[in-house]
Amino acid sequence: MHCEWTIKAAEAGKHILCEKPLGTTSKDCQRMIDAADRNNVVLVEGFTHRWNPHLRKARELIANGAIGKVVTVTAVCCSHRTSPEDLASVRYSAELEHGALRENGSYAVYATRFVLSAEPVRVNGVAYDSGDLGIDTTFCGMMEFADGAVAHVTSSMEHSDFHTQITIDGREGRIEIPSMFEDSGPIIIKGPNGENEEVIATPAPNRFTVQLDEFSQCVLTGKSPEFPPEDGLRNTAVLEALREAALSGRSVPIML
């Protein structure tokens, strides 16, 4: 759906803010990017996670060596069904290839890539379908990075509540974000052996407003997006590889 209508919009000369994930496959993402380029329109993936103040602060801390070399990352994004009617929603659509990985896992995968400012080189995955729905209702994946860091991502649509957090462990400390969706919540930084704990808060502007303001400036002034659509393509490529790994039972390399 995203690919078809993005291309139609581009051919009609319309600028496009496309809800995440940009496309179901990296091939579709590239077709969308090519269509936008051909028609000289702005294409941005609507993914407010990029404007998450917690993740932006964590990325800055890691880049400045606050916890030393990153060893592991654990990222979680899980939700729950509130009623049987939820099964009729698009989130559970096998036809549209939805499921826990694309619905929730995209946040965990992106958060990991974002804070590390790096792309995984190999992934493994395990998927579980709790009710013969034709989708993954729970997905667990592992991502390996070129510098040796390893990330574990968990996504599910069957937990008892909604929760999403990320923990980054380095050789010299730890960064914890207990709730990635609570923009005014804390970031916890710990030194070796859990000592010298520091709890910090970050400014919490409405990330949807920030996203729309940036998109508007790209349209009005011709500035390049801070996060071009190729970033969405890369996240989709990782999700594709994770799904392939789960289906095949093998590690899958990522070539970006």
Tab-separated table of C-alpha atoms in Angstrom, residues 124-245:
chain	number	residue	atom	x	y	z
A	124	ASN	CA	19.193	-14.052	13.678
A	125	GLY	CA	15.511	-14.301	14.489
A	126	VAL	CA	12.766	-16.402	16.059
A	127	ALA	CA	9.071	-15.822	15.334
A	128	TYR	CA	5.991	-17.261	17.050
A	129	ASP	CA	2.375	-17.225	15.885
A	130	SER	CA	0.120	-17.855	18.884
A	131	GLY	CA	-3.124	-18.424	17.020
A	132	ASP	CA	-2.543	-19.530	13.437
A	133	LEU	CA	-2.997	-15.926	12.378
A	134	GLY	CA	-0.394	-16.089	9.641
A	135	ILE	CA	1.724	-13.440	11.355
A	136	ASP	CA	4.299	-13.314	14.114
A	137	THR	CA	2.612	-12.329	17.369
A	138	THR	CA	5.981	-12.455	19.141
A	139	PHE	CA	9.412	-11.927	17.616
A	140	CYS	CA	12.887	-12.039	19.105
A	141	GLY	CA	15.946	-11.078	17.113
A	142	MET	CA	19.679	-10.691	17.525
A	143	MET	CA	21.786	-8.201	15.597
A	144	GLU	CA	25.561	-8.270	15.263
A	145	PHE	CA	27.568	-5.120	14.536
A	146	ALA	CA	30.961	-4.786	12.887
A	147	ASP	CA	32.637	-3.514	16.064
A	148	GLY	CA	31.524	-6.576	18.042
A	149	ALA	CA	28.454	-5.104	19.726
A	150	VAL	CA	25.462	-7.443	19.926
A	151	ALA	CA	21.838	-6.341	20.277
A	152	HIS	CA	18.801	-8.335	21.343
A	153	VAL	CA	15.397	-7.014	20.255
A	154	THR	CA	12.049	-8.272	21.538
A	155	SER	CA	8.642	-7.397	20.131
A	156	SER	CA	5.268	-8.865	20.963
A	157	MET	CA	1.584	-8.048	20.690
A	158	GLU	CA	0.630	-10.389	23.528
A	159	HIS	CA	2.167	-8.951	26.680
A	160	SER	CA	0.052	-7.898	29.648
A	161	ASP	CA	0.701	-4.212	29.035
A	162	PHE	CA	2.426	-1.776	26.703
A	163	HIS	CA	6.078	-1.253	27.503
A	164	THR	CA	9.120	-0.202	25.573
A	165	GLN	CA	12.621	0.267	26.915
A	166	ILE	CA	16.261	0.094	25.911
A	167	THR	CA	19.415	-0.691	27.880
A	168	ILE	CA	22.879	-0.080	26.469
A	169	ASP	CA	25.773	-1.731	28.292
A	170	GLY	CA	29.334	-0.618	27.731
A	171	ARG	CA	32.638	-1.612	29.254
A	172	GLU	CA	32.521	1.398	31.567
A	173	GLY	CA	28.847	1.865	32.310
A	174	ARG	CA	25.197	1.513	31.377
A	175	ILE	CA	22.459	3.701	29.944
A	176	GLU	CA	18.847	2.782	30.717
A	177	ILE	CA	15.766	4.337	29.151
A	178	PRO	CA	12.852	2.753	31.073
A	179	SER	CA	10.201	4.074	28.679
A	180	MET	CA	11.084	5.179	25.160
A	181	PHE	CA	7.557	6.515	24.601
A	182	GLU	CA	7.428	8.638	27.769
A	183	ASP	CA	9.356	11.638	26.498
A	184	SER	CA	9.436	13.365	29.890
A	185	GLY	CA	10.685	10.219	31.638
A	186	PRO	CA	14.215	9.649	32.937
A	187	ILE	CA	17.465	8.484	31.419
A	188	ILE	CA	19.524	6.515	33.933
A	189	ILE	CA	23.306	6.415	33.620
A	190	LYS	CA	25.385	4.073	35.771
A	191	GLY	CA	29.123	3.686	36.100
A	192	PRO	CA	31.113	0.461	36.653
A	193	ASN	CA	29.455	-1.964	39.101
A	194	GLY	CA	26.277	0.117	38.935
A	195	GLU	CA	27.886	2.936	40.942
A	196	ASN	CA	27.616	6.719	40.544
A	197	GLU	CA	24.069	6.511	39.246
A	198	GLU	CA	22.846	9.666	37.550
A	199	VAL	CA	19.265	10.331	36.520
A	200	ILE	CA	18.767	13.002	33.905
A	201	ALA	CA	15.774	14.488	32.130
A	202	THR	CA	15.690	15.887	28.624
A	203	PRO	CA	13.520	18.594	27.054
A	204	ALA	CA	10.411	16.910	25.696
A	205	PRO	CA	8.908	18.799	22.750
A	206	ASN	CA	6.019	17.135	20.954
A	207	ARG	CA	7.861	14.873	18.550
A	208	PHE	CA	4.979	14.838	16.058
A	209	THR	CA	5.152	18.630	15.883
A	210	VAL	CA	8.919	18.516	15.430
A	211	GLN	CA	8.556	15.965	12.634
A	212	LEU	CA	5.920	18.024	10.817
A	213	ASP	CA	7.907	21.245	11.243
A	214	GLU	CA	10.988	19.630	9.731
A	215	PHE	CA	8.993	18.158	6.838
A	216	SER	CA	7.390	21.549	6.189
A	217	GLN	CA	10.785	23.251	6.089
A	218	CYS	CA	12.016	20.685	3.572
A	219	VAL	CA	9.025	21.440	1.343
A	220	LEU	CA	9.128	25.224	1.764
A	221	THR	CA	12.869	25.876	1.666
A	222	GLY	CA	14.288	22.915	-0.217
A	223	LYS	CA	16.486	21.836	2.697
A	224	SER	CA	17.426	18.167	2.834
A	225	PRO	CA	15.699	16.052	5.516
A	226	GLU	CA	17.837	15.274	8.548
A	227	PHE	CA	16.746	11.679	7.995
A	228	PRO	CA	16.426	10.985	4.257
A	229	PRO	CA	14.242	8.113	3.018
A	230	GLU	CA	17.351	5.946	2.622
A	231	ASP	CA	17.352	5.689	6.428
A	232	GLY	CA	13.897	4.121	6.227
A	233	LEU	CA	15.153	1.770	3.526
A	234	ARG	CA	17.977	0.627	5.810
A	235	ASN	CA	15.596	-0.068	8.698
A	236	THR	CA	13.333	-2.028	6.346
A	237	ALA	CA	16.339	-4.030	5.114
A	238	VAL	CA	17.118	-5.058	8.695
A	239	LEU	CA	13.485	-6.063	9.316
A	240	GLU	CA	13.539	-8.075	6.077
A	241	ALA	CA	16.704	-9.884	7.143
A	242	LEU	CA	15.301	-10.647	10.598
A	243	ARG	CA	12.156	-12.123	9.056
A	244	GLU	CA	14.233	-14.185	6.623
A	245	ALA	CA	16.389	-15.442	9.495
